[in-house]
PDB file of C-alpha atoms in Angstrom:
ATOM      1  CA  UNK A   1      -0.090   0.121   0.160  1.00 44.00           C
ATOM      2  CA  UNK A   2       2.952   2.435   0.916  1.00 47.00           C
ATOM      3  CA  UNK A   3       4.522   1.763  -2.511  1.00 48.00           C
ATOM      4  CA  UNK A   4       1.507   2.326  -4.304  1.00 50.00           C
ATOM      5  CA  UNK A   5       0.971   5.761  -2.566  1.00 54.00           C
ATOM      6  CA  UNK A   6       4.685   6.650  -3.318  1.00 70.00           C
ATOM      7  CA  UNK A   7       3.784   6.006  -6.809  1.00 75.00           C
ATOM      8  CA  UNK A   8       0.918   7.999  -6.839  1.00 75.00           C
ATOM      9  CA  UNK A   9       2.842  10.629  -5.480  1.00 73.00           C
ATOM     10  CA  UNK A  10       5.940  10.420  -7.736  1.00 74.00           C
ATOM     11  CA  UNK A  11       3.390  10.412 -10.599  1.00 77.00           C
ATOM     12  CA  UNK A  12       1.575  13.322  -9.101  1.00 73.00           C
ATOM     13  CA  UNK A  13       4.758  15.551  -8.414  1.00 72.00           C
ATOM     14  CA  UNK A  14       6.510  14.987 -11.753  1.00 79.00           C
ATOM     15  CA  UNK A  15       3.302  14.802 -14.011  1.00 83.00           C
ATOM     16  CA  UNK A  16       4.463  17.515 -16.457  1.00 86.00           C
ATOM     17  CA  UNK A  17       8.002  16.083 -16.676  1.00 88.00           C
ATOM     18  CA  UNK A  18       6.525  12.468 -17.298  1.00 90.00           C
ATOM     19  CA  UNK A  19       3.808  14.091 -20.003  1.00 90.00           C
ATOM     20  CA  UNK A  20       6.710  15.802 -21.591  1.00 91.00           C
ATOM     21  CA  UNK A  21       8.980  12.387 -21.923  1.00 92.00           C
ATOM     22  CA  UNK A  22       5.549  10.763 -23.490  1.00 94.00           C
ATOM     23  CA  UNK A  23       5.278  13.492 -25.879  1.00 93.00           C
ATOM     24  CA  UNK A  24       8.958  13.362 -26.766  1.00 94.00           C
ATOM     25  CA  UNK A  25       9.063   9.465 -27.446  1.00 94.00           C
ATOM     26  CA  UNK A  26       5.728  10.159 -29.725  1.00 94.00           C
ATOM     27  CA  UNK A  27       7.455  12.806 -31.593  1.00 94.00           C
ATOM     28  CA  UNK A  28      10.645  10.808 -31.856  1.00 93.00           C
ATOM     29  CA  UNK A  29       8.288   7.607 -33.459  1.00 93.00           C
ATOM     30  CA  UNK A  30       6.751  10.112 -35.941  1.00 90.00           C
ATOM     31  CA  UNK A  31      10.051  11.889 -37.034  1.00 87.00           C
ATOM     32  CA  UNK A  32      13.307  10.590 -37.784  1.00 81.00           C
ATOM     33  CA  UNK A  33      15.152  13.416 -37.573  1.00 87.00           C
ATOM     34  CA  UNK A  34      13.982  14.293 -34.094  1.00 89.00           C
ATOM     35  CA  UNK A  35      17.287  12.477 -32.325  1.00 87.00           C
ATOM     36  CA  UNK A  36      19.550  14.076 -35.159  1.00 89.00           C
ATOM     37  CA  UNK A  37      22.701  15.521 -34.112  1.00 87.00           C
ATOM     38  CA  UNK A  38      21.668  19.266 -35.449  1.00 88.00           C
ATOM     39  CA  UNK A  39      18.415  18.875 -33.483  1.00 91.00           C
ATOM     40  CA  UNK A  40      19.989  17.714 -30.423  1.00 91.00           C
ATOM     41  CA  UNK A  41      22.897  20.335 -30.527  1.00 91.00           C
ATOM     42  CA  UNK A  42      20.121  22.947 -31.274  1.00 92.00           C
ATOM     43  CA  UNK A  43      18.138  22.121 -28.142  1.00 94.00           C
ATOM     44  CA  UNK A  44      21.409  22.368 -26.218  1.00 94.00           C
ATOM     45  CA  UNK A  45      22.284  25.810 -27.461  1.00 94.00           C
ATOM     46  CA  UNK A  46      18.657  26.784 -26.644  1.00 94.00           C
ATOM     47  CA  UNK A  47      18.888  25.231 -23.043  1.00 96.00           C
ATOM     48  CA  UNK A  48      21.865  26.962 -22.270  1.00 96.00           C
ATOM     49  CA  UNK A  49      21.267  30.603 -22.119  1.00 97.00           C
ATOM     50  CA  UNK A  50      17.745  29.566 -20.597  1.00 97.00           C
ATOM     51  CA  UNK A  51      19.542  27.454 -17.791  1.00 97.00           C
ATOM     52  CA  UNK A  52      21.381  30.401 -17.088  1.00 98.00           C
ATOM     53  CA  UNK A  53      18.342  32.987 -16.640  1.00 98.00           C
ATOM     54  CA  UNK A  54      16.548  30.185 -14.649  1.00 97.00           C
ATOM     55  CA  UNK A  55      19.781  30.003 -12.351  1.00 97.00           C
ATOM     56  CA  UNK A  56      19.315  33.711 -11.718  1.00 97.00           C
ATOM     57  CA  UNK A  57      15.890  33.281 -10.979  1.00 97.00           C
ATOM     58  CA  UNK A  58      16.164  30.813  -8.555  1.00 97.00           C
ATOM     59  CA  UNK A  59      17.582  32.225  -5.928  1.00 97.00           C
ATOM     60  CA  UNK A  60      14.854  35.175  -6.089  1.00 97.00           C
ATOM     61  CA  UNK A  61      11.970  32.271  -5.701  1.00 96.00           C
ATOM     62  CA  UNK A  62      13.781  30.497  -3.068  1.00 96.00           C
ATOM     63  CA  UNK A  63      13.740  33.657  -0.799  1.00 96.00           C
ATOM     64  CA  UNK A  64       9.803  33.682  -1.620  1.00 94.00           C
ATOM     65  CA  UNK A  65      10.583  36.642  -4.161  1.00 96.00           C
ATOM     66  CA  UNK A  66      10.462  36.608  -7.700  1.00 95.00           C
ATOM     67  CA  UNK A  67      12.313  38.536 -10.437  1.00 97.00           C
ATOM     68  CA  UNK A  68       9.583  39.881 -13.398  1.00 97.00           C
ATOM     69  CA  UNK A  69      12.478  42.074 -14.712  1.00 97.00           C
ATOM     70  CA  UNK A  70      14.625  39.072 -15.981  1.00 98.00           C
ATOM     71  CA  UNK A  71      13.581  39.099 -19.452  1.00 97.00           C
ATOM     72  CA  UNK A  72      13.939  42.626 -20.044  1.00 98.00           C
ATOM     73  CA  UNK A  73      17.167  42.688 -18.281  1.00 98.00           C
ATOM     74  CA  UNK A  74      18.397  39.859 -20.957  1.00 98.00           C
ATOM     75  CA  UNK A  75      17.317  42.133 -23.862  1.00 98.00           C
ATOM     76  CA  UNK A  76      19.188  45.003 -22.485  1.00 98.00           C
ATOM     77  CA  UNK A  77      22.423  42.856 -21.948  1.00 98.00           C
ATOM     78  CA  UNK A  78      22.092  41.731 -25.526  1.00 98.00           C
ATOM     79  CA  UNK A  79      21.471  45.200 -26.944  1.00 97.00           C
ATOM     80  CA  UNK A  80      24.472  46.400 -24.712  1.00 97.00           C
ATOM     81  CA  UNK A  81      26.856  43.636 -25.910  1.00 97.00           C
ATOM     82  CA  UNK A  82      25.478  44.247 -29.708  1.00 96.00           C
ATOM     83  CA  UNK A  83      26.433  47.900 -29.649  1.00 96.00           C
ATOM     84  CA  UNK A  84      30.136  47.075 -28.255  1.00 96.00           C
ATOM     85  CA  UNK A  85      30.699  44.134 -31.071  1.00 96.00           C
ATOM     86  CA  UNK A  86      29.585  45.765 -34.186  1.00 96.00           C
ATOM     87  CA  UNK A  87      32.387  45.901 -36.804  1.00 94.00           C
ATOM     88  CA  UNK A  88      33.853  49.065 -37.027  1.00 93.00           C
ATOM     89  CA  UNK A  89      32.826  49.585 -40.896  1.00 92.00           C
ATOM     90  CA  UNK A  90      29.372  48.690 -40.092  1.00 92.00           C
ATOM     91  CA  UNK A  91      27.574  51.961 -41.747  1.00 89.00           C
ATOM     92  CA  UNK A  92      24.450  51.538 -38.982  1.00 88.00           C
ATOM     93  CA  UNK A  93      26.773  51.387 -36.064  1.00 92.00           C
ATOM     94  CA  UNK A  94      24.919  52.704 -32.889  1.00 92.00           C
ATOM     95  CA  UNK A  95      27.967  54.066 -31.075  1.00 90.00           C
ATOM     96  CA  UNK A  96      30.362  55.254 -34.048  1.00 91.00           C
ATOM     97  CA  UNK A  97      32.968  56.600 -31.594  1.00 91.00           C
ATOM     98  CA  UNK A  98      33.516  53.637 -29.837  1.00 91.00           C
ATOM     99  CA  UNK A  99      36.966  51.816 -30.694  1.00 91.00           C
ATOM    100  CA  UNK A 100      37.450  48.274 -31.252  1.00 92.00           C
ATOM    101  CA  UNK A 101      36.852  45.901 -28.463  1.00 93.00           C
ATOM    102  CA  UNK A 102      37.540  42.535 -27.559  1.00 95.00           C
ATOM    103  CA  UNK A 103      34.186  40.236 -26.748  1.00 96.00           C
ATOM    104  CA  UNK A 104      35.879  39.974 -22.941  1.00 96.00           C
ATOM    105  CA  UNK A 105      36.158  43.381 -22.239  1.00 97.00           C
ATOM    106  CA  UNK A 106      32.410  43.887 -23.543  1.00 97.00           C
ATOM    107  CA  UNK A 107      31.121  40.891 -21.413  1.00 97.00           C
ATOM    108  CA  UNK A 108      32.694  42.280 -18.492  1.00 98.00           C
ATOM    109  CA  UNK A 109      31.337  45.786 -19.109  1.00 98.00           C
ATOM    110  CA  UNK A 110      27.791  44.293 -19.535  1.00 98.00           C
ATOM    111  CA  UNK A 111      27.911  41.939 -16.432  1.00 98.00           C
ATOM    112  CA  UNK A 112      28.914  45.144 -14.292  1.00 98.00           C
ATOM    113  CA  UNK A 113      25.947  47.526 -15.954  1.00 98.00           C
ATOM    114  CA  UNK A 114      23.558  44.721 -15.465  1.00 98.00           C
ATOM    115  CA  UNK A 115      24.884  44.013 -11.579  1.00 98.00           C
ATOM    116  CA  UNK A 116      24.173  47.767 -10.840  1.00 98.00           C
ATOM    117  CA  UNK A 117      20.146  47.096 -11.924  1.00 98.00           C
ATOM    118  CA  UNK A 118      20.396  43.817  -9.647  1.00 98.00           C
ATOM    119  CA  UNK A 119      21.689  46.141  -6.736  1.00 98.00           C
ATOM    120  CA  UNK A 120      18.977  48.595  -7.178  1.00 98.00           C
ATOM    121  CA  UNK A 121      16.312  45.831  -7.356  1.00 98.00           C
ATOM    122  CA  UNK A 122      17.647  44.282  -4.018  1.00 98.00           C
ATOM    123  CA  UNK A 123      17.785  47.494  -2.361  1.00 98.00           C
ATOM    124  CA  UNK A 124      14.173  48.459  -3.273  1.00 98.00           C
ATOM    125  CA  UNK A 125      13.194  45.041  -2.034  1.00 98.00           C
ATOM    126  CA  UNK A 126      15.384  45.112   1.620  1.00 96.00           C
ATOM    127  CA  UNK A 127      15.483  48.660   2.326  1.00 96.00           C
ATOM    128  CA  UNK A 128      12.264  50.096   0.765  1.00 96.00           C
ATOM    129  CA  UNK A 129      10.241  46.638   1.757  1.00 95.00           C
ATOM    130  CA  UNK A 130       8.763  46.790  -1.876  1.00 97.00           C
ATOM    131  CA  UNK A 131       7.470  43.336  -2.567  1.00 97.00           C
ATOM    132  CA  UNK A 132       9.595  41.580  -5.150  1.00 97.00           C
ATOM    133  CA  UNK A 133       6.403  41.228  -7.538  1.00 96.00           C
ATOM    134  CA  UNK A 134       6.150  44.863  -7.514  1.00 97.00           C
ATOM    135  CA  UNK A 135       9.635  46.078  -7.346  1.00 98.00           C
ATOM    136  CA  UNK A 136      10.940  43.831 -10.395  1.00 98.00           C
ATOM    137  CA  UNK A 137       7.511  44.614 -12.244  1.00 97.00           C
ATOM    138  CA  UNK A 138       8.615  48.487 -11.779  1.00 98.00           C
ATOM    139  CA  UNK A 139      12.293  47.601 -13.072  1.00 98.00           C
ATOM    140  CA  UNK A 140      10.910  45.591 -15.981  1.00 97.00           C
ATOM    141  CA  UNK A 141       9.236  48.457 -17.297  1.00 97.00           C
ATOM    142  CA  UNK A 142      12.038  50.980 -16.428  1.00 98.00           C
ATOM    143  CA  UNK A 143      14.739  48.586 -18.217  1.00 98.00           C
ATOM    144  CA  UNK A 144      12.675  48.342 -21.473  1.00 97.00           C
ATOM    145  CA  UNK A 145      12.085  52.258 -21.651  1.00 97.00           C
ATOM    146  CA  UNK A 146      15.880  52.968 -21.116  1.00 97.00           C
ATOM    147  CA  UNK A 147      16.633  50.059 -23.596  1.00 97.00           C
ATOM    148  CA  UNK A 148      14.256  51.793 -26.367  1.00 96.00           C
ATOM    149  CA  UNK A 149      16.098  55.199 -25.558  1.00 96.00           C
ATOM    150  CA  UNK A 150      19.629  53.587 -25.971  1.00 95.00           C
ATOM    151  CA  UNK A 151      18.797  51.609 -29.230  1.00 94.00           C
ATOM    152  CA  UNK A 152      16.363  54.237 -30.589  1.00 93.00           C
ATOM    153  CA  UNK A 153      14.194  51.543 -31.012  1.00 93.00           C
ATOM    154  CA  UNK A 154      15.973  49.925 -34.334  1.00 93.00           C
ATOM    155  CA  UNK A 155      17.445  46.177 -34.302  1.00 94.00           C
ATOM    156  CA  UNK A 156      21.387  45.954 -34.137  1.00 96.00           C
ATOM    157  CA  UNK A 157      23.327  44.236 -36.304  1.00 94.00           C
ATOM    158  CA  UNK A 158      26.707  43.776 -38.113  1.00 94.00           C
ATOM    159  CA  UNK A 159      28.451  41.905 -35.373  1.00 95.00           C
ATOM    160  CA  UNK A 160      32.284  41.031 -35.481  1.00 95.00           C
ATOM    161  CA  UNK A 161      33.204  37.395 -36.338  1.00 94.00           C
ATOM    162  CA  UNK A 162      34.857  36.804 -32.999  1.00 93.00           C
ATOM    163  CA  UNK A 163      31.484  37.458 -31.099  1.00 95.00           C
ATOM    164  CA  UNK A 164      29.451  35.452 -33.446  1.00 94.00           C
ATOM    165  CA  UNK A 165      31.878  32.507 -33.327  1.00 92.00           C
ATOM    166  CA  UNK A 166      31.268  32.181 -29.497  1.00 92.00           C
ATOM    167  CA  UNK A 167      27.851  30.724 -29.869  1.00 90.00           C
ATOM    168  CA  UNK A 168      27.992  29.244 -33.307  1.00 86.00           C
ATOM    169  CA  UNK A 169      30.606  26.554 -33.089  1.00 84.00           C
ATOM    170  CA  UNK A 170      31.134  23.204 -31.573  1.00 89.00           C
ATOM    171  CA  UNK A 171      33.377  21.387 -29.518  1.00 89.00           C
ATOM    172  CA  UNK A 172      35.720  19.185 -31.786  1.00 81.00           C
ATOM    173  CA  UNK A 173      33.281  19.656 -34.516  1.00 80.00           C
ATOM    174  CA  UNK A 174      30.896  17.447 -32.569  1.00 82.00           C
ATOM    175  CA  UNK A 175      27.397  19.151 -33.331  1.00 81.00           C
ATOM    176  CA  UNK A 176      26.432  17.148 -30.146  1.00 85.00           C
ATOM    177  CA  UNK A 177      28.757  19.589 -28.353  1.00 89.00           C
ATOM    178  CA  UNK A 178      28.135  23.280 -29.149  1.00 93.00           C
ATOM    179  CA  UNK A 179      29.701  25.880 -27.487  1.00 94.00           C
ATOM    180  CA  UNK A 180      26.692  27.228 -25.547  1.00 95.00           C
ATOM    181  CA  UNK A 181      27.097  24.048 -23.489  1.00 94.00           C
ATOM    182  CA  UNK A 182      30.133  25.011 -21.637  1.00 95.00           C
ATOM    183  CA  UNK A 183      29.186  28.277 -20.134  1.00 96.00           C
ATOM    184  CA  UNK A 184      26.006  26.423 -18.913  1.00 97.00           C
ATOM    185  CA  UNK A 185      27.895  23.755 -17.490  1.00 97.00           C
ATOM    186  CA  UNK A 186      30.264  26.283 -15.592  1.00 98.00           C
ATOM    187  CA  UNK A 187      27.517  28.335 -14.258  1.00 98.00           C
ATOM    188  CA  UNK A 188      25.708  25.132 -13.232  1.00 97.00           C
ATOM    189  CA  UNK A 189      28.790  23.935 -11.394  1.00 98.00           C
ATOM    190  CA  UNK A 190      29.118  27.458  -9.846  1.00 98.00           C
ATOM    191  CA  UNK A 191      25.593  27.572  -8.605  1.00 98.00           C
ATOM    192  CA  UNK A 192      25.618  23.796  -7.184  1.00 97.00           C
ATOM    193  CA  UNK A 193      28.604  24.729  -5.049  1.00 98.00           C
ATOM    194  CA  UNK A 194      27.209  28.125  -4.080  1.00 97.00           C
ATOM    195  CA  UNK A 195      23.896  26.670  -3.084  1.00 97.00           C
ATOM    196  CA  UNK A 196      25.107  23.524  -1.475  1.00 96.00           C
ATOM    197  CA  UNK A 197      28.626  24.239   0.023  1.00 96.00           C
ATOM    198  CA  UNK A 198      28.522  27.913   1.116  1.00 96.00           C
ATOM    199  CA  UNK A 199      27.381  30.264   3.710  1.00 96.00           C
ATOM    200  CA  UNK A 200      25.459  32.319   1.410  1.00 96.00           C
ATOM    201  CA  UNK A 201      23.587  29.258   0.138  1.00 96.00           C
ATOM    202  CA  UNK A 202      22.515  28.446   3.662  1.00 96.00           C
ATOM    203  CA  UNK A 203      21.241  31.745   4.399  1.00 96.00           C
ATOM    204  CA  UNK A 204      19.430  31.901   1.163  1.00 97.00           C
ATOM    205  CA  UNK A 205      17.411  28.569   2.260  1.00 96.00           C
ATOM    206  CA  UNK A 206      16.994  29.768   6.061  1.00 96.00           C
ATOM    207  CA  UNK A 207      15.239  33.311   4.626  1.00 96.00           C
ATOM    208  CA  UNK A 208      13.038  31.115   2.309  1.00 95.00           C
ATOM    209  CA  UNK A 209      12.148  28.777   5.077  1.00 92.00           C
ATOM    210  CA  UNK A 210      11.324  31.721   7.579  1.00 93.00           C
ATOM    211  CA  UNK A 211      12.811  34.911   7.344  1.00 93.00           C
ATOM    212  CA  UNK A 212      12.031  36.132  10.983  1.00 94.00           C
ATOM    213  CA  UNK A 213      13.517  33.094  12.340  1.00 95.00           C
ATOM    214  CA  UNK A 214      16.644  33.575  10.101  1.00 95.00           C
ATOM    215  CA  UNK A 215      17.006  37.035  11.117  1.00 94.00           C
ATOM    216  CA  UNK A 216      16.815  36.080  14.758  1.00 94.00           C
ATOM    217  CA  UNK A 217      19.696  33.543  14.108  1.00 93.00           C
ATOM    218  CA  UNK A 218      22.000  36.377  12.884  1.00 93.00           C
ATOM    219  CA  UNK A 219      21.457  36.728   9.114  1.00 95.00           C
ATOM    220  CA  UNK A 220      21.712  39.946   7.644  1.00 96.00           C
ATOM    221  CA  UNK A 221      18.712  39.344   5.445  1.00 96.00           C
ATOM    222  CA  UNK A 222      19.062  42.596   3.613  1.00 97.00           C
ATOM    223  CA  UNK A 223      22.771  41.719   2.812  1.00 97.00           C
ATOM    224  CA  UNK A 224      21.803  38.642   1.592  1.00 97.00           C
ATOM    225  CA  UNK A 225      18.710  39.484  -0.510  1.00 97.00           C
ATOM    226  CA  UNK A 226      20.903  42.376  -2.462  1.00 98.00           C
ATOM    227  CA  UNK A 227      23.692  39.516  -3.112  1.00 98.00           C
ATOM    228  CA  UNK A 228      21.085  37.711  -4.659  1.00 98.00           C
ATOM    229  CA  UNK A 229      19.390  39.834  -6.808  1.00 98.00           C
ATOM    230  CA  UNK A 230      22.881  41.259  -7.866  1.00 98.00           C
ATOM    231  CA  UNK A 231      23.761  37.394  -8.804  1.00 98.00           C
ATOM    232  CA  UNK A 232      20.881  37.101 -10.859  1.00 98.00           C
ATOM    233  CA  UNK A 233      21.342  40.052 -12.818  1.00 98.00           C
ATOM    234  CA  UNK A 234      24.762  38.859 -13.352  1.00 98.00           C
ATOM    235  CA  UNK A 235      23.561  35.744 -14.869  1.00 98.00           C
ATOM    236  CA  UNK A 236      20.808  37.713 -16.911  1.00 98.00           C
ATOM    237  CA  UNK A 237      23.776  39.757 -18.248  1.00 98.00           C
ATOM    238  CA  UNK A 238      25.996  36.654 -19.471  1.00 98.00           C
ATOM    239  CA  UNK A 239      22.566  35.013 -20.807  1.00 98.00           C
ATOM    240  CA  UNK A 240      22.107  38.062 -22.858  1.00 98.00           C
ATOM    241  CA  UNK A 241      25.508  38.302 -24.074  1.00 98.00           C
ATOM    242  CA  UNK A 242      25.263  34.906 -25.500  1.00 97.00           C
ATOM    243  CA  UNK A 243      21.990  35.019 -26.909  1.00 97.00           C
ATOM    244  CA  UNK A 244      22.914  38.143 -28.799  1.00 96.00           C
ATOM    245  CA  UNK A 245      26.007  36.072 -30.276  1.00 96.00           C
ATOM    246  CA  UNK A 246      23.435  33.297 -31.042  1.00 95.00           C
ATOM    247  CA  UNK A 247      20.776  35.346 -32.744  1.00 94.00           C
ATOM    248  CA  UNK A 248      22.946  37.485 -34.787  1.00 93.00           C
ATOM    249  CA  UNK A 249      21.375  40.452 -33.712  1.00 94.00           C
ATOM    250  CA  UNK A 250      19.681  41.946 -30.892  1.00 96.00           C
ATOM    251  CA  UNK A 251      16.593  44.228 -30.364  1.00 95.00           C
ATOM    252  CA  UNK A 252      14.244  45.594 -27.697  1.00 95.00           C
ATOM    253  CA  UNK A 253      12.416  42.792 -28.154  1.00 95.00           C
ATOM    254  CA  UNK A 254      14.983  40.201 -27.316  1.00 96.00           C
ATOM    255  CA  UNK A 255      14.365  38.364 -24.066  1.00 95.00           C
ATOM    256  CA  UNK A 256      10.489  38.815 -24.076  1.00 93.00           C
ATOM    257  CA  UNK A 257       8.620  36.483 -22.136  1.00 90.00           C
ATOM    258  CA  UNK A 258      11.861  34.904 -20.886  1.00 94.00           C
ATOM    259  CA  UNK A 259      11.388  35.201 -17.088  1.00 94.00           C
ATOM    260  CA  UNK A 260       8.171  33.567 -17.448  1.00 89.00           C
ATOM    261  CA  UNK A 261       9.880  30.751 -18.940  1.00 90.00           C
ATOM    262  CA  UNK A 262      12.671  30.646 -16.330  1.00 94.00           C
ATOM    263  CA  UNK A 263       9.839  30.787 -13.109  1.00 91.00           C
ATOM    264  CA  UNK A 264       7.966  28.123 -14.836  1.00 87.00           C
ATOM    265  CA  UNK A 265      11.209  26.147 -15.365  1.00 91.00           C
ATOM    266  CA  UNK A 266      12.213  26.589 -12.065  1.00 93.00           C
ATOM    267  CA  UNK A 267       8.853  25.500 -10.640  1.00 89.00           C
ATOM    268  CA  UNK A 268       8.571  22.632 -12.930  1.00 88.00           C
ATOM    269  CA  UNK A 269      12.377  21.403 -11.445  1.00 89.00           C
ATOM    270  CA  UNK A 270      11.134  21.521  -7.847  1.00 87.00           C
ATOM    271  CA  UNK A 271      11.896  25.018  -7.048  1.00 91.00           C
ATOM    272  CA  UNK A 272       9.052  26.272  -4.766  1.00 85.00           C
ATOM    273  CA  UNK A 273       7.546  29.516  -4.978  1.00 80.00           C
ATOM    274  CA  UNK A 274       6.502  29.170  -1.408  1.00 84.00           C
ATOM    275  CA  UNK A 275      10.404  29.510  -0.640  1.00 86.00           C
ATOM    276  CA  UNK A 276      13.327  27.302   0.982  1.00 89.00           C
ATOM    277  CA  UNK A 277      13.206  24.621  -1.765  1.00 90.00           C
ATOM    278  CA  UNK A 278      15.296  23.992  -5.004  1.00 92.00           C
ATOM    279  CA  UNK A 279      17.985  22.680  -6.267  1.00 94.00           C
ATOM    280  CA  UNK A 280      20.244  23.211  -9.780  1.00 96.00           C
ATOM    281  CA  UNK A 281      19.618  19.786 -11.063  1.00 94.00           C
ATOM    282  CA  UNK A 282      16.014  20.341 -11.021  1.00 93.00           C
ATOM    283  CA  UNK A 283      16.391  23.824 -12.603  1.00 95.00           C
ATOM    284  CA  UNK A 284      18.127  22.286 -15.400  1.00 95.00           C
ATOM    285  CA  UNK A 285      15.088  19.639 -15.803  1.00 94.00           C
ATOM    286  CA  UNK A 286      12.698  21.930 -15.671  1.00 93.00           C
ATOM    287  CA  UNK A 287      14.434  23.996 -18.557  1.00 95.00           C
ATOM    288  CA  UNK A 288      14.841  20.987 -20.627  1.00 95.00           C
ATOM    289  CA  UNK A 289      11.327  20.207 -20.212  1.00 91.00           C
ATOM    290  CA  UNK A 290      10.287  23.731 -21.718  1.00 89.00           C
ATOM    291  CA  UNK A 291      12.504  23.437 -24.120  1.00 93.00           C
ATOM    292  CA  UNK A 292      11.809  19.754 -25.345  1.00 94.00           C
ATOM    293  CA  UNK A 293       7.805  20.973 -25.549  1.00 92.00           C
ATOM    294  CA  UNK A 294       8.708  23.638 -27.616  1.00 91.00           C
ATOM    295  CA  UNK A 295      10.702  21.393 -30.386  1.00 94.00           C
ATOM    296  CA  UNK A 296       8.233  18.740 -30.199  1.00 94.00           C
ATOM    297  CA  UNK A 297       5.106  20.925 -31.132  1.00 92.00           C
ATOM    298  CA  UNK A 298       7.508  22.587 -33.715  1.00 91.00           C
ATOM    299  CA  UNK A 299       8.179  18.917 -35.153  1.00 92.00           C
ATOM    300  CA  UNK A 300       4.762  18.003 -34.999  1.00 91.00           C
ATOM    301  CA  UNK A 301       3.719  21.174 -37.095  1.00 90.00           C
ATOM    302  CA  UNK A 302       1.628  22.933 -34.685  1.00 90.00           C
ATOM    303  CA  UNK A 303       1.020  26.523 -35.316  1.00 89.00           C
ATOM    304  CA  UNK A 304       3.413  28.732 -33.325  1.00 86.00           C
ATOM    305  CA  UNK A 305       0.263  30.027 -31.637  1.00 87.00           C
ATOM    306  CA  UNK A 306      -0.621  26.385 -30.126  1.00 88.00           C
ATOM    307  CA  UNK A 307       3.076  26.553 -28.815  1.00 85.00           C
ATOM    308  CA  UNK A 308       2.065  29.724 -26.481  1.00 85.00           C
ATOM    309  CA  UNK A 309      -1.069  27.872 -25.604  1.00 91.00           C
ATOM    310  CA  UNK A 310       0.793  24.744 -24.575  1.00 88.00           C
ATOM    311  CA  UNK A 311       3.308  26.902 -22.775  1.00 84.00           C
ATOM    312  CA  UNK A 312       0.867  28.885 -20.598  1.00 86.00           C
ATOM    313  CA  UNK A 313      -0.785  25.754 -19.501  1.00 88.00           C
ATOM    314  CA  UNK A 314       2.366  24.176 -18.522  1.00 85.00           C
ATOM    315  CA  UNK A 315       3.073  27.432 -16.444  1.00 81.00           C
ATOM    316  CA  UNK A 316      -0.208  27.398 -14.758  1.00 85.00           C
ATOM    317  CA  UNK A 317      -0.208  23.468 -14.022  1.00 84.00           C
ATOM    318  CA  UNK A 318       3.396  23.681 -12.458  1.00 81.00           C
ATOM    319  CA  UNK A 319       2.298  26.584 -10.165  1.00 79.00           C
ATOM    320  CA  UNK A 320      -0.844  24.574  -9.148  1.00 82.00           C
ATOM    321  CA  UNK A 321       0.963  21.260  -8.480  1.00 80.00           C
ATOM    322  CA  UNK A 322       3.579  23.348  -6.430  1.00 78.00           C
ATOM    323  CA  UNK A 323       0.631  25.079  -4.342  1.00 76.00           C
ATOM    324  CA  UNK A 324      -0.767  21.576  -3.985  1.00 76.00           C
ATOM    325  CA  UNK A 325       2.458  20.096  -2.497  1.00 72.00           C
ATOM    326  CA  UNK A 326       2.829  23.078  -0.079  1.00 65.00           C
ATOM    327  CA  UNK A 327      -0.809  22.845   1.030  1.00 65.00           C
ATOM    328  CA  UNK A 328      -0.095  19.223   1.592  1.00 65.00           C
ATOM    329  CA  UNK A 329       2.607  19.646   3.839  1.00 62.00           C
ATOM    330  CA  UNK A 330       0.913  22.101   5.926  1.00 55.00           C
TER     331      UNK A 330
END
């Protein structure tokens, strides 16, 4: 009887993951190219930046917060990187006065600028006690407006080859090993270590479990939250930089809706919106589920509009199941 109940709980807790696996099997059975090297490589290339974004959002969720500005920050980072990585002879350069800049310097500048946005988010939430939902919603709009002003609301292209090559190649010529796998892997290892082996990780889970108790125990909640939102923005900046390279262009539309995908991926992967729970491995699974869903619907030749409907349903179901688990524990 106990085993039966455990099996039911396992199926219930992982219903979305199981359904996507079944969908993937069905798609594979009906399409010979589903598991081709090109398709799998494309999946990994899509998962890489989105996993980095989801890792950033996860810290906010674990502390019972959220970050609705994630997608717009990704878009701003992509546009900033794009402006710094245009060729000197490109006729439509956004910053014609800017000298030739190596991509490492552009990445560093982008990440520092995004960290400043994260610091503002963290300070508003920590010191002004503005709920994370409202604070990051306001920042979402602010960043979008700033991005429109900076870019003149025009798409940016004409990238240097060195920047484009960052996201377009494969290790050892193997299409199963795209370059975007490496930054995602490095971020995953770093986040696992941060969450499981450092004082910061312990403080983060403690705040998510019971903020008042954590404060009484001596945790500097304000400092911890500021660090979490700064790290989140640094990860958004990194992801935006890579997405710009992968797309070969950037605009104010870049990153639209990525925050919802990241929140849904975290929730599917076991990061509870009620705080105090979440693992890096689960985040990766959640991102994979979302991207596999998109690819399956493309291979099954569904109208793109239905893809949005499917994604919306997955988000609603994921959050509903998370709330159900929380209420059951109570």
